[in-house]
mmCIF file of C-alpha atoms in Angstrom:
data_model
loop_
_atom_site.group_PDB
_atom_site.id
_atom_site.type_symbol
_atom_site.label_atom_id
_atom_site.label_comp_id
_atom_site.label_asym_id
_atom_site.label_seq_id
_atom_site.Cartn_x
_atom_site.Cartn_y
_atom_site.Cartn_z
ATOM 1 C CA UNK A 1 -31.321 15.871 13.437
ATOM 2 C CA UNK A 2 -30.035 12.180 13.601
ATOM 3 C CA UNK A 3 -28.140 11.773 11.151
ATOM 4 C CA UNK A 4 -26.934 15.168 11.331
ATOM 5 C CA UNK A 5 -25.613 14.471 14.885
ATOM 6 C CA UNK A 6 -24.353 11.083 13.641
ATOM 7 C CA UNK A 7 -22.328 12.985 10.641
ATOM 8 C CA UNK A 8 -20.859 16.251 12.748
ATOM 9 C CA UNK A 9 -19.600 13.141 15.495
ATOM 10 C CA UNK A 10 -17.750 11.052 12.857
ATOM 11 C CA UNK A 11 -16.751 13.845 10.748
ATOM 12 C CA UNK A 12 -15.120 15.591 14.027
ATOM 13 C CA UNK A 13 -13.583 11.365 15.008
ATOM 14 C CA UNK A 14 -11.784 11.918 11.601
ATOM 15 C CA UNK A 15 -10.296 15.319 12.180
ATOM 16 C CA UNK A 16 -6.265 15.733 12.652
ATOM 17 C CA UNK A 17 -6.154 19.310 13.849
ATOM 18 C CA UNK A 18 -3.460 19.157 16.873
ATOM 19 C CA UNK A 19 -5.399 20.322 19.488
ATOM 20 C CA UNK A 20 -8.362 18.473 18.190
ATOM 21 C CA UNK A 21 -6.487 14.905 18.671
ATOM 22 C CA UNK A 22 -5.008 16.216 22.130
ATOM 23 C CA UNK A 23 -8.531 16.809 23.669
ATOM 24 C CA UNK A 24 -10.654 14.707 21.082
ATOM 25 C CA UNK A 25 -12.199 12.689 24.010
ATOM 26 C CA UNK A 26 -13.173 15.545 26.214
ATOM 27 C CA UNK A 27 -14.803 17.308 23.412
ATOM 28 C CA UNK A 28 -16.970 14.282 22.090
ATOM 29 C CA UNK A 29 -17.857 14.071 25.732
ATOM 30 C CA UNK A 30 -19.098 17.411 26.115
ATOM 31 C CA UNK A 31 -20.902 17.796 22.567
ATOM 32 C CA UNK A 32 -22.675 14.336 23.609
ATOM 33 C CA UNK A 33 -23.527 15.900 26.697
ATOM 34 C CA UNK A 34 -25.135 18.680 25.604
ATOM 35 C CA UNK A 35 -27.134 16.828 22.909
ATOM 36 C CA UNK A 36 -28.496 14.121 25.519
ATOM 37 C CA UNK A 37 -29.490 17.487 27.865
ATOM 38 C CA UNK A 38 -31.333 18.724 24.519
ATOM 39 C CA UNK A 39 -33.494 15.691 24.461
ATOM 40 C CA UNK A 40 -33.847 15.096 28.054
ATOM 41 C CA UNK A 41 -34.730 18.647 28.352
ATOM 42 C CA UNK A 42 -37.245 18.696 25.426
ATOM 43 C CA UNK A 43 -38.735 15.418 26.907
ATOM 44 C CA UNK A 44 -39.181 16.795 30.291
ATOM 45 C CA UNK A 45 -40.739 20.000 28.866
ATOM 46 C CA UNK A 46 -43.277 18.166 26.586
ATOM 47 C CA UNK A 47 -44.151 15.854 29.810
ATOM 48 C CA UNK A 48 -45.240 19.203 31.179
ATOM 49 C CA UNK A 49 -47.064 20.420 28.689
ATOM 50 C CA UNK A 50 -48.725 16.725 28.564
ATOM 51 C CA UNK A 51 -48.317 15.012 31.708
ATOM 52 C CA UNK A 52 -50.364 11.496 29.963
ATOM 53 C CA UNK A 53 -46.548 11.584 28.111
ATOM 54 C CA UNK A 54 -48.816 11.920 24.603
ATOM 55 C CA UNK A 55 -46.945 13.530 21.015
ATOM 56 C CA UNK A 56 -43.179 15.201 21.453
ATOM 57 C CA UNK A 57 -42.216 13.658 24.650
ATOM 58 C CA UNK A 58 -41.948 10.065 23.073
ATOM 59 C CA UNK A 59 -40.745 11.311 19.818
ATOM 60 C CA UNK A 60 -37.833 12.677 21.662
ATOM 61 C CA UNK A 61 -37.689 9.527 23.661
ATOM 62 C CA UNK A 62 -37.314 7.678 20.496
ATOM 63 C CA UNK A 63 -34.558 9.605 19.514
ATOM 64 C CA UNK A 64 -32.994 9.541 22.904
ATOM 65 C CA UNK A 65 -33.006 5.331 22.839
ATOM 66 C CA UNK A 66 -31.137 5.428 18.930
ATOM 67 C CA UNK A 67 -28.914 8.365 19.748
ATOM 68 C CA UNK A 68 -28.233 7.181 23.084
ATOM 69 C CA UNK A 69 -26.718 3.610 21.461
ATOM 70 C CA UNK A 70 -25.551 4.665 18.658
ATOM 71 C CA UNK A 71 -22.838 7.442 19.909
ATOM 72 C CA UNK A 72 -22.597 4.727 22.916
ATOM 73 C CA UNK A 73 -21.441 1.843 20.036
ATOM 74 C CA UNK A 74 -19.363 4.217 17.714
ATOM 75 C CA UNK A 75 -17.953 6.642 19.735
ATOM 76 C CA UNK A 76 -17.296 4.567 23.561
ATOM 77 C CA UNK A 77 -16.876 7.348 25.296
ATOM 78 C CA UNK A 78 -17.459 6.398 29.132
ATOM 79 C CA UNK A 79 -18.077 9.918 30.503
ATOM 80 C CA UNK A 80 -20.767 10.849 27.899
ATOM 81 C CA UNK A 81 -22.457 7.140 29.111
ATOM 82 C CA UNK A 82 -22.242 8.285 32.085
ATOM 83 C CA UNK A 83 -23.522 11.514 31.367
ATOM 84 C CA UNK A 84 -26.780 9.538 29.781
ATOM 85 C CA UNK A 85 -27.274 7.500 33.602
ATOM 86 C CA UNK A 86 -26.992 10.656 35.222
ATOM 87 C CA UNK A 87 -29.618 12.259 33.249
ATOM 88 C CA UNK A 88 -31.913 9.517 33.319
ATOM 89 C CA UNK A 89 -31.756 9.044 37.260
ATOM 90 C CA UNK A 90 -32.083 12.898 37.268
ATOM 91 C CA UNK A 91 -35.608 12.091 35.196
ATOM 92 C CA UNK A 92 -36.719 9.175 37.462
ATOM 93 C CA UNK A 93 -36.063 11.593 40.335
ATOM 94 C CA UNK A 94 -38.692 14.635 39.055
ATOM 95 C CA UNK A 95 -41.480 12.654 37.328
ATOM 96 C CA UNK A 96 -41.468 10.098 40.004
ATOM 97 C CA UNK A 97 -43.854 10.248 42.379
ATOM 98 C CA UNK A 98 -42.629 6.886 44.382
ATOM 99 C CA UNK A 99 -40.036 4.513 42.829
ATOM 100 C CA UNK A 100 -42.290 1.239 42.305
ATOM 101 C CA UNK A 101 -40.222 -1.751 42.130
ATOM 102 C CA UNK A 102 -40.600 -1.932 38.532
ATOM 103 C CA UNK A 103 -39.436 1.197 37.963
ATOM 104 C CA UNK A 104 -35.667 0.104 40.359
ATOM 105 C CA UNK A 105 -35.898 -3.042 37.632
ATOM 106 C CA UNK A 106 -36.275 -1.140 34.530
ATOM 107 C CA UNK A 107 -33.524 1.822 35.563
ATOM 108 C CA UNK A 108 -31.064 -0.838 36.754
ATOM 109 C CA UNK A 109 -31.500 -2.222 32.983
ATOM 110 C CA UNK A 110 -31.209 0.706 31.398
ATOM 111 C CA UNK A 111 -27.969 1.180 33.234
ATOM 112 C CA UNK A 112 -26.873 -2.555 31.915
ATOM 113 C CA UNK A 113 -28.347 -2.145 28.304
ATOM 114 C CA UNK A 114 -25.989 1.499 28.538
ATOM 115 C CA UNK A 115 -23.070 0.260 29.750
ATOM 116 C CA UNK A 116 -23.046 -2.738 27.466
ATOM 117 C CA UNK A 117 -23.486 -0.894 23.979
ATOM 118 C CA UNK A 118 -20.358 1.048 25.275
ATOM 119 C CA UNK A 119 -18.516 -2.026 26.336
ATOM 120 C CA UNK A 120 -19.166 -4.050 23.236
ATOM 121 C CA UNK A 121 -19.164 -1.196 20.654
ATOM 122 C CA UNK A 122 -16.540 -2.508 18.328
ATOM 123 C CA UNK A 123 -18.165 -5.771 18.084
ATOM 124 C CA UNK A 124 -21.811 -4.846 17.722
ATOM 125 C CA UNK A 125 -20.342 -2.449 15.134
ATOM 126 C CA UNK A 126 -18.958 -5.725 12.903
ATOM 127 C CA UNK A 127 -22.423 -7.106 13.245
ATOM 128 C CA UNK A 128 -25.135 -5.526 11.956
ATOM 129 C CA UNK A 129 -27.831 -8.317 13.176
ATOM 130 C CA UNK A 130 -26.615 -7.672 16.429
ATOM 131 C CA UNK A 131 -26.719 -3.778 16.525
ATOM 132 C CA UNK A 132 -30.232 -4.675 15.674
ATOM 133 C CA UNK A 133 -31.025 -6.290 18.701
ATOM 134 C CA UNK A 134 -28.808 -4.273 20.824
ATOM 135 C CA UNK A 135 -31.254 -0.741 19.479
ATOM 136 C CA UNK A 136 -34.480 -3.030 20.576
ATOM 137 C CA UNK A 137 -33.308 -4.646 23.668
ATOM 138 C CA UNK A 138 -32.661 -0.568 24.691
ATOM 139 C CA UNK A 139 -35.918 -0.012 23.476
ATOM 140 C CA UNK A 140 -37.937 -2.663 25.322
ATOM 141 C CA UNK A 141 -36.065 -1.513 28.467
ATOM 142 C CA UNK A 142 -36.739 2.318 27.795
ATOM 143 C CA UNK A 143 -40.409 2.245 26.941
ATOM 144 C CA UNK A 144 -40.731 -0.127 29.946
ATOM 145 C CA UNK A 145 -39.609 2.327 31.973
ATOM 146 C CA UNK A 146 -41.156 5.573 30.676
ATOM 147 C CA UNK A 147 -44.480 3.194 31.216
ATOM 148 C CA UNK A 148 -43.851 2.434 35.176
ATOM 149 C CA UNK A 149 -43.705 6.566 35.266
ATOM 150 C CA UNK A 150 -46.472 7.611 33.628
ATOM 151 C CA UNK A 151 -49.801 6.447 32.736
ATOM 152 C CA UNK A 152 -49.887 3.896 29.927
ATOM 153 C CA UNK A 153 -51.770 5.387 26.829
ATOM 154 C CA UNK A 154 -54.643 3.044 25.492
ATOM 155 C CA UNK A 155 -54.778 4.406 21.978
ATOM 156 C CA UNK A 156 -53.710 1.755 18.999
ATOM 157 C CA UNK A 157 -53.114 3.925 17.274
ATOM 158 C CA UNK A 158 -50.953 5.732 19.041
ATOM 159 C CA UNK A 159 -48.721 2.623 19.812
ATOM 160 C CA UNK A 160 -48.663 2.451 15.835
ATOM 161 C CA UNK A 161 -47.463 5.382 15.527
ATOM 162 C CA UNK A 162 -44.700 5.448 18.039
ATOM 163 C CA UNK A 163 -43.395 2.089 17.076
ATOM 164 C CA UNK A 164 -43.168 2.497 13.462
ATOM 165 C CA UNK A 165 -41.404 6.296 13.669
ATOM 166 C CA UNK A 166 -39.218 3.661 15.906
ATOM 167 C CA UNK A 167 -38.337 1.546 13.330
ATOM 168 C CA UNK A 168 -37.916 3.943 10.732
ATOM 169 C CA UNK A 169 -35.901 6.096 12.820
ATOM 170 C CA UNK A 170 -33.681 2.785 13.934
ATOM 171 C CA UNK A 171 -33.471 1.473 10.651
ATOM 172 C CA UNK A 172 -32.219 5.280 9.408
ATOM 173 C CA UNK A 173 -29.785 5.791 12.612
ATOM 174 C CA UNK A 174 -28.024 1.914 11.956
ATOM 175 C CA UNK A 175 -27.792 1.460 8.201
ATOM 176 C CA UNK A 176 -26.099 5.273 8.384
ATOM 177 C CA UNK A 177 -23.840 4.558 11.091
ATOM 178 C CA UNK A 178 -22.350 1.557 9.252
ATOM 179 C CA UNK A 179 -22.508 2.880 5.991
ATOM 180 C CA UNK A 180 -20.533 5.835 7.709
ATOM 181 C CA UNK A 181 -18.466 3.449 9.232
ATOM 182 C CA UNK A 182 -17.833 1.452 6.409
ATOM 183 C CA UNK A 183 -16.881 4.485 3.995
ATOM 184 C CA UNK A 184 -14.503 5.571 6.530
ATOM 185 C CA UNK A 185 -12.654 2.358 7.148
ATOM 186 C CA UNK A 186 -12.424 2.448 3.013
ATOM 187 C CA UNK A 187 -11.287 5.968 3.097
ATOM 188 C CA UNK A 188 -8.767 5.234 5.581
ATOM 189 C CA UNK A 189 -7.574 2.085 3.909
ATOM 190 C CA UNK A 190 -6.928 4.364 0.379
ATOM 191 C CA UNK A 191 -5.042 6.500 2.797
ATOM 192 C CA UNK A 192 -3.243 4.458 4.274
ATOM 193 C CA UNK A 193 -2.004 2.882 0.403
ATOM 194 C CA UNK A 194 -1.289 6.283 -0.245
ATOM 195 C CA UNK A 195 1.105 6.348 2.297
ATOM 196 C CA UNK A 196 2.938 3.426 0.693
ATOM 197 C CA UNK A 197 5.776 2.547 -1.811
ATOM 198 C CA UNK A 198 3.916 0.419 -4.254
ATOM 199 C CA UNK A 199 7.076 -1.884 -5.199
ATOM 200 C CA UNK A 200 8.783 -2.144 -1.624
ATOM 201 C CA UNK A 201 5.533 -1.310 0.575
ATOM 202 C CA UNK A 202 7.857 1.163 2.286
ATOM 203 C CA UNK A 203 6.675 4.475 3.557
ATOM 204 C CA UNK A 204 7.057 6.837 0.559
ATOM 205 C CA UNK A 205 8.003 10.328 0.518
ATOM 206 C CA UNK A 206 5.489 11.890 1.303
ATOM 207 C CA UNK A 207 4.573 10.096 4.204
ATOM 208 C CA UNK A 208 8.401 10.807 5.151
ATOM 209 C CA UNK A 209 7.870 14.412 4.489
ATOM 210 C CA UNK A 210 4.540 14.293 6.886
ATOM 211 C CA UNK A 211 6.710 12.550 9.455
ATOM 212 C CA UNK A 212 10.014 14.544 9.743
ATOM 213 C CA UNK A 213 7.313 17.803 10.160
ATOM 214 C CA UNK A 214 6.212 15.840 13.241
ATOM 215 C CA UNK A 215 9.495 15.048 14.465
ATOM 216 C CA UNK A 216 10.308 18.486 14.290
ATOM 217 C CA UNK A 217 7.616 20.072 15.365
ATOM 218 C CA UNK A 218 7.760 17.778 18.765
ATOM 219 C CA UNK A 219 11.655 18.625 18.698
ATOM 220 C CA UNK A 220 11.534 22.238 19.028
ATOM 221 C CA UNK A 221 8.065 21.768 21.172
ATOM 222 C CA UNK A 222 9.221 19.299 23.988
ATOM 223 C CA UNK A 223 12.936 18.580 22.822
ATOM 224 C CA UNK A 224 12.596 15.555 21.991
ATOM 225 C CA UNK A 225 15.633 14.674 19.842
ATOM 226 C CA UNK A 226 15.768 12.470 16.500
ATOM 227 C CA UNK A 227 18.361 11.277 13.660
ATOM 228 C CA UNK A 228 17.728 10.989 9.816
ATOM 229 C CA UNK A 229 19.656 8.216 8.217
ATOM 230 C CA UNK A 230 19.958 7.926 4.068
ATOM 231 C CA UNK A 231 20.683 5.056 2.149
ATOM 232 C CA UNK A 232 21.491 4.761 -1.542
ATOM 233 C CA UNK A 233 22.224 1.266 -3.310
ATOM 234 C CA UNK A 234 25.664 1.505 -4.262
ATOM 235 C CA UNK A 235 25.965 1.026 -8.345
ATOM 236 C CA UNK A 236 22.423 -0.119 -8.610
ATOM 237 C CA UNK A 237 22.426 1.096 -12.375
ATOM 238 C CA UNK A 238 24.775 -1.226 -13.271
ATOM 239 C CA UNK A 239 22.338 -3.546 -11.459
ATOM 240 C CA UNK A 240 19.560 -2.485 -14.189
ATOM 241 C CA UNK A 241 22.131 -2.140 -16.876
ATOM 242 C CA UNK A 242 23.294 -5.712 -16.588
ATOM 243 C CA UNK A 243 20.042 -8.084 -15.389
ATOM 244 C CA UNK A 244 17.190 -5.799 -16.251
ATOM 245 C CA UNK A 245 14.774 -4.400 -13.712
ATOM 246 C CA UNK A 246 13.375 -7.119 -12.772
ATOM 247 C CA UNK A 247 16.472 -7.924 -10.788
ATOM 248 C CA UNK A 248 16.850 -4.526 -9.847
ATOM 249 C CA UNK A 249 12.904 -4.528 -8.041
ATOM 250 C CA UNK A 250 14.389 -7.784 -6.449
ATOM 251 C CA UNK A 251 17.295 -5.759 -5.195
ATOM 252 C CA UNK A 252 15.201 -2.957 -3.854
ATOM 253 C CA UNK A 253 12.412 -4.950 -1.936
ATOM 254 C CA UNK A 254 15.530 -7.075 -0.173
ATOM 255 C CA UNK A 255 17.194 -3.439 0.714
ATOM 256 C CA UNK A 256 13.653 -2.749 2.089
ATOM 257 C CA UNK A 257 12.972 -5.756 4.013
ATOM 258 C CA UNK A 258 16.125 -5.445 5.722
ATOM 259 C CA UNK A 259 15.181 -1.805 6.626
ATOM 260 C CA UNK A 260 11.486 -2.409 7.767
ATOM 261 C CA UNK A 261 12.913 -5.224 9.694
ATOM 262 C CA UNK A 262 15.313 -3.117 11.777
ATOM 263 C CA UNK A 263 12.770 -0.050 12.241
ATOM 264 C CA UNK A 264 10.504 -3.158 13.702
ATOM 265 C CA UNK A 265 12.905 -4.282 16.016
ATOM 266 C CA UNK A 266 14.631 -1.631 17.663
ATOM 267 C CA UNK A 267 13.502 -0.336 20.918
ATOM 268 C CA UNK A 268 13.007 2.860 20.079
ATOM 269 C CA UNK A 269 10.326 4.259 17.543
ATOM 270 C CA UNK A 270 12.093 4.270 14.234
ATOM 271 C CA UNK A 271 10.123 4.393 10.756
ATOM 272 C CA UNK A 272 11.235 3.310 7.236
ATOM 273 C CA UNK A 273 10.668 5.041 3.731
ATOM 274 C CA UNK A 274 11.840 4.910 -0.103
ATOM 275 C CA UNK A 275 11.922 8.358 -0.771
ATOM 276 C CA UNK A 276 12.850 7.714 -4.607
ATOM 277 C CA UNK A 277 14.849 5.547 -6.817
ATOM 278 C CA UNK A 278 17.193 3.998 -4.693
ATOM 279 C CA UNK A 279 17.439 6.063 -1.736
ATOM 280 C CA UNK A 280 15.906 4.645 1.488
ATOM 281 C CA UNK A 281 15.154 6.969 4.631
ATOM 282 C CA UNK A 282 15.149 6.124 8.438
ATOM 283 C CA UNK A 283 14.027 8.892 11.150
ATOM 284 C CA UNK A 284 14.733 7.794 14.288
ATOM 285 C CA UNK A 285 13.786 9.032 16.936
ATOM 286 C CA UNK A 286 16.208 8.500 19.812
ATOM 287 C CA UNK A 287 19.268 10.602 20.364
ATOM 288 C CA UNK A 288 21.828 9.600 17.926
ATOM 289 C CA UNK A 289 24.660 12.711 18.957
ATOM 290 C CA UNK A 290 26.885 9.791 20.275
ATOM 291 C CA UNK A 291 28.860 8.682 17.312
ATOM 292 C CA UNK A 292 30.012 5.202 18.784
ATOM 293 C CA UNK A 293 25.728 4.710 18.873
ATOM 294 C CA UNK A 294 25.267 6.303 15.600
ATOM 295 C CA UNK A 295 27.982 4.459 14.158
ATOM 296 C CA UNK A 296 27.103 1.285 15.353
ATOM 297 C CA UNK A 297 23.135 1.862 14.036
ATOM 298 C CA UNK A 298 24.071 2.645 10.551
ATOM 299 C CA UNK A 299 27.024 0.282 10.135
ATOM 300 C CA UNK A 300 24.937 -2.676 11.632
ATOM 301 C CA UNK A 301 22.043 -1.567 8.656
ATOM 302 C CA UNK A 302 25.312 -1.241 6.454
ATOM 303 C CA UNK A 303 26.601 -5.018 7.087
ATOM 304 C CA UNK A 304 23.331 -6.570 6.994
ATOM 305 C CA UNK A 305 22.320 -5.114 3.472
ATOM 306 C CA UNK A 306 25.941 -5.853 2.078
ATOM 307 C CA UNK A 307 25.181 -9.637 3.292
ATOM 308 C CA UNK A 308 22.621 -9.605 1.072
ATOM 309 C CA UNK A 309 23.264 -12.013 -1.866
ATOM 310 C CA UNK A 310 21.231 -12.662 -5.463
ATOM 311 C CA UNK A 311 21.666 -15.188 -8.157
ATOM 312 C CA UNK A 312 20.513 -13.789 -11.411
ATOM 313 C CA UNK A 313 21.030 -16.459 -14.061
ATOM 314 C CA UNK A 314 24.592 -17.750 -13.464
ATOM 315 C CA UNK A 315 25.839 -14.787 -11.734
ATOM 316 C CA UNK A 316 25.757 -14.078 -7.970
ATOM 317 C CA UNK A 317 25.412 -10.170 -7.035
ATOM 318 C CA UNK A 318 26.085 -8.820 -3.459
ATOM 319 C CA UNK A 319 25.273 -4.622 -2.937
ATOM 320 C CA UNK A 320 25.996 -2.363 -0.548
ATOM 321 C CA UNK A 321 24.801 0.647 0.800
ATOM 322 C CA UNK A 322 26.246 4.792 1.451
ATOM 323 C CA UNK A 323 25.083 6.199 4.880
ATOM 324 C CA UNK A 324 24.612 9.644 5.309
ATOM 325 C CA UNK A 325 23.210 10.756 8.771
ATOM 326 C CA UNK A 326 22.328 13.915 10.498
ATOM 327 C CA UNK A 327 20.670 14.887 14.147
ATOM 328 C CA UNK A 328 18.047 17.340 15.422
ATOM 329 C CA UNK A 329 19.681 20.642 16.344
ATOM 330 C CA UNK A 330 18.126 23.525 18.177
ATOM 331 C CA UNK A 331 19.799 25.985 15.236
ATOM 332 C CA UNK A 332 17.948 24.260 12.543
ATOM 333 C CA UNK A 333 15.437 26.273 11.215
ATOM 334 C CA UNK A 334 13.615 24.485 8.619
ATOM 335 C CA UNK A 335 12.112 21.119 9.017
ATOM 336 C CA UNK A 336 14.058 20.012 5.947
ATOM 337 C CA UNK A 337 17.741 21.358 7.307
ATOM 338 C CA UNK A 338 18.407 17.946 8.722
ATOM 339 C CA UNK A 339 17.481 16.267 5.711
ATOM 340 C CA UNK A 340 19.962 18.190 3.724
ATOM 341 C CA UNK A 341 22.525 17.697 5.937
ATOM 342 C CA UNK A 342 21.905 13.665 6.314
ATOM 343 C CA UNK A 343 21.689 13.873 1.823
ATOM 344 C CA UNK A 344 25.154 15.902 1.899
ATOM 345 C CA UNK A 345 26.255 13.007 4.226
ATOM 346 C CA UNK A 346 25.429 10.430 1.582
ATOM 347 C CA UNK A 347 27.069 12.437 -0.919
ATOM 348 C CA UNK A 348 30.260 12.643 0.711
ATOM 349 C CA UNK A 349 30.162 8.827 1.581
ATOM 350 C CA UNK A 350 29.882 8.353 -1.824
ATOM 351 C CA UNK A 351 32.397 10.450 -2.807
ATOM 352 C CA UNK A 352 34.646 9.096 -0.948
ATOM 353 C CA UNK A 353 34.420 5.321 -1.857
ATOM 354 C CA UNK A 354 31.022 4.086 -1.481
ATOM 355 C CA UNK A 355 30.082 1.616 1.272
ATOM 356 C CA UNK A 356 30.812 4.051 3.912
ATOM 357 C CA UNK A 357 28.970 5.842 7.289
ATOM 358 C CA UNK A 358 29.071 9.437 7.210
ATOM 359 C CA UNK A 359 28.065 11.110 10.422
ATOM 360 C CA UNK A 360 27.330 14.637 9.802
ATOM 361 C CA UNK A 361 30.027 15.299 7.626
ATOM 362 C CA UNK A 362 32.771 12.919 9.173
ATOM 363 C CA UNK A 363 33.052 9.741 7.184
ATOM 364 C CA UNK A 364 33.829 6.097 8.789
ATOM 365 C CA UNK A 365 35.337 3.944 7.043
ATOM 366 C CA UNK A 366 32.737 1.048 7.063
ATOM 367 C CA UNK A 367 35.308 -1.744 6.026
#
């Protein structure tokens, strides 16, 4: 049932459904909820059943004191550790019959012990000695506690018992949370690669497909506007042709420094991509319907690329770049109609001399 819980949590962290990333908090919070009322609940029934606090009532206390850090260290969610305070107070209250003063101790540091596994998460998380002692520090404080409640049992064997299903249970509920943990951050690290142009370290086209969907799906949800601007390398074959490819991968990764390094520095959220060959991509996502601002955006990209220059044995090569550009418009039905438009842009810069801005059909002339 550990690891179980453990797996359904991080497999539902990992999800990208929309409404799942919109309300991913509140729903962690309530699942965790539920599953710390399951063991409370089973506790407080098997205390019933055996009010010395013998059998099920500390083998769902053990699981209560792993699950308890564990989804308190991986997940820091603050209203499901709250949640866990509540309950426990809500124990204290019913089973006891006065609050000793070692029972006020032992509560207030199961609060702290809590509250610090949620606070510290992300580090205890890079250190495995540490989770560790985090899990028996919890422990300590939690059997301490149980003990001011209820009669101490005297049976050796029964403390043999209860510590080693302890152990193994910590020992299970830690190694699998970091080996989860671990997988994921190398699953999301391929991912993430896959998302990137191997020669310029761009975003490649398929993360620029994944992107403009997003752009237009927040466009015609909360009209939110955006721009797609398309570069090509003017004669870059002759580039190849003339120097080899070498020179021409040279070419390309100085095209997309320039580009990552204006997507970086504008103050609007703007993303760079080589969507093939040598066509670059920016979305943009700012209104660009002004021409004076979209003309000033794609000719400063335009200058800075055509400032460029490359020695390639005794002969110096400057390039420049054709602009095509297009904006978000409520009568575009397709995600992909801007990007047409923006690649019929290029085409017609192109066409008409190379080295040129064309905004949505109407070409600047960029010297």
């Amino acid at each position: 049932m550990l690891s179980g819980t453990i797996s359904f949590l991080i497999w539902l962290e990992q999800l990208s459904n929309t409404w799942i990333n919109r309300f991913r908090p509140q729903v962690e919070t309530v699942l965790c909820t539920i599953y710390f009322t399951y063991l409370w609940g089973e506790s407080w029934l098997n205390s019933s059943v055996a009010p010395a606090a013998f059998g099920m009532h500390w083998a769902f206390l053990n699981m209560l004191i792993i699950s308890s850090f564990l989804l308190n260290v991986y997940l820091n969610l603050p209203f499901a550790t709250a949640a866990q305070v509540v309950l426990m107070i809500a124990y204290i209250w019913h089973y006891s019959k006065q609050m000793s003063f070692f029972t006020v101790i032992y509560s207030l540091a199961f609060i702290a012990v809590v509250f610090a596994s949620y606070h510290w998460g992300t580090k205890l998380l890079q250190h495995p000695v540490m989770m560790y002692l985090g899990m028996d520090t919890m422990a300590v404080v939690s059997f301490a506690l149980i003990m001011s409640i209820f009669s101490v049992p005297t049976d050796p064997y029964f403390w043999l018992r209860q510590l080693a299903s302890l152990e193994i249970l910590s020992v299970l509920g830690v190694e699998y949370t970091l080996a989860s943990n671990r997988l994921l951050a190398h699953t999301n690290q391929v991912t993430e690669l896959a998302k990137l142009d191997g020669l310029t370290q761009l975003y490649n086209f398929s993360k620029f497909d994944k992107d403009l969907n997003a752009a237009y799906e927040n466009f015609q949800t909360n009209q939110e506007p955006y721009a797609v601007f398309e570069f090509d390398i003017d004669h870059f074959k002759q580039i190849n042709d003339s120097f080899g490819h070498l020179a021409g991968n040279t070419v390309l990764k100085a095209v997309a420094q320039e580009l990552a390094h204006f997507a970086a520095s504008t103050p609007y959220q703007s993303n760079a991509y080589r969507i093939g060959g040598e066509e670059f991509c920016l979305i943009v996502r700012e209104d660009c319907s002004s021409y004076e601002f979209a003309t000033g955006l794609a000719n400063h990209i335009r200058q800075r690329i055509s400032q460029l220059a490359f020695k390639f044995g005794n002969s110096f090569v400057h390039v420049t770049v054709s602009v095509g550009q297009a904006n978000s418009r409520p009568d575009q039905y397709n995600v992909h109609d801007i990007y047409k438009l923006a690649d019929r842009s290029l085409y017609l810069s192109k066409q008409r001399g190379r080295d040129r801005v064309t905004l949505e059909g109407c070409t600047v002339n960029g010297r």
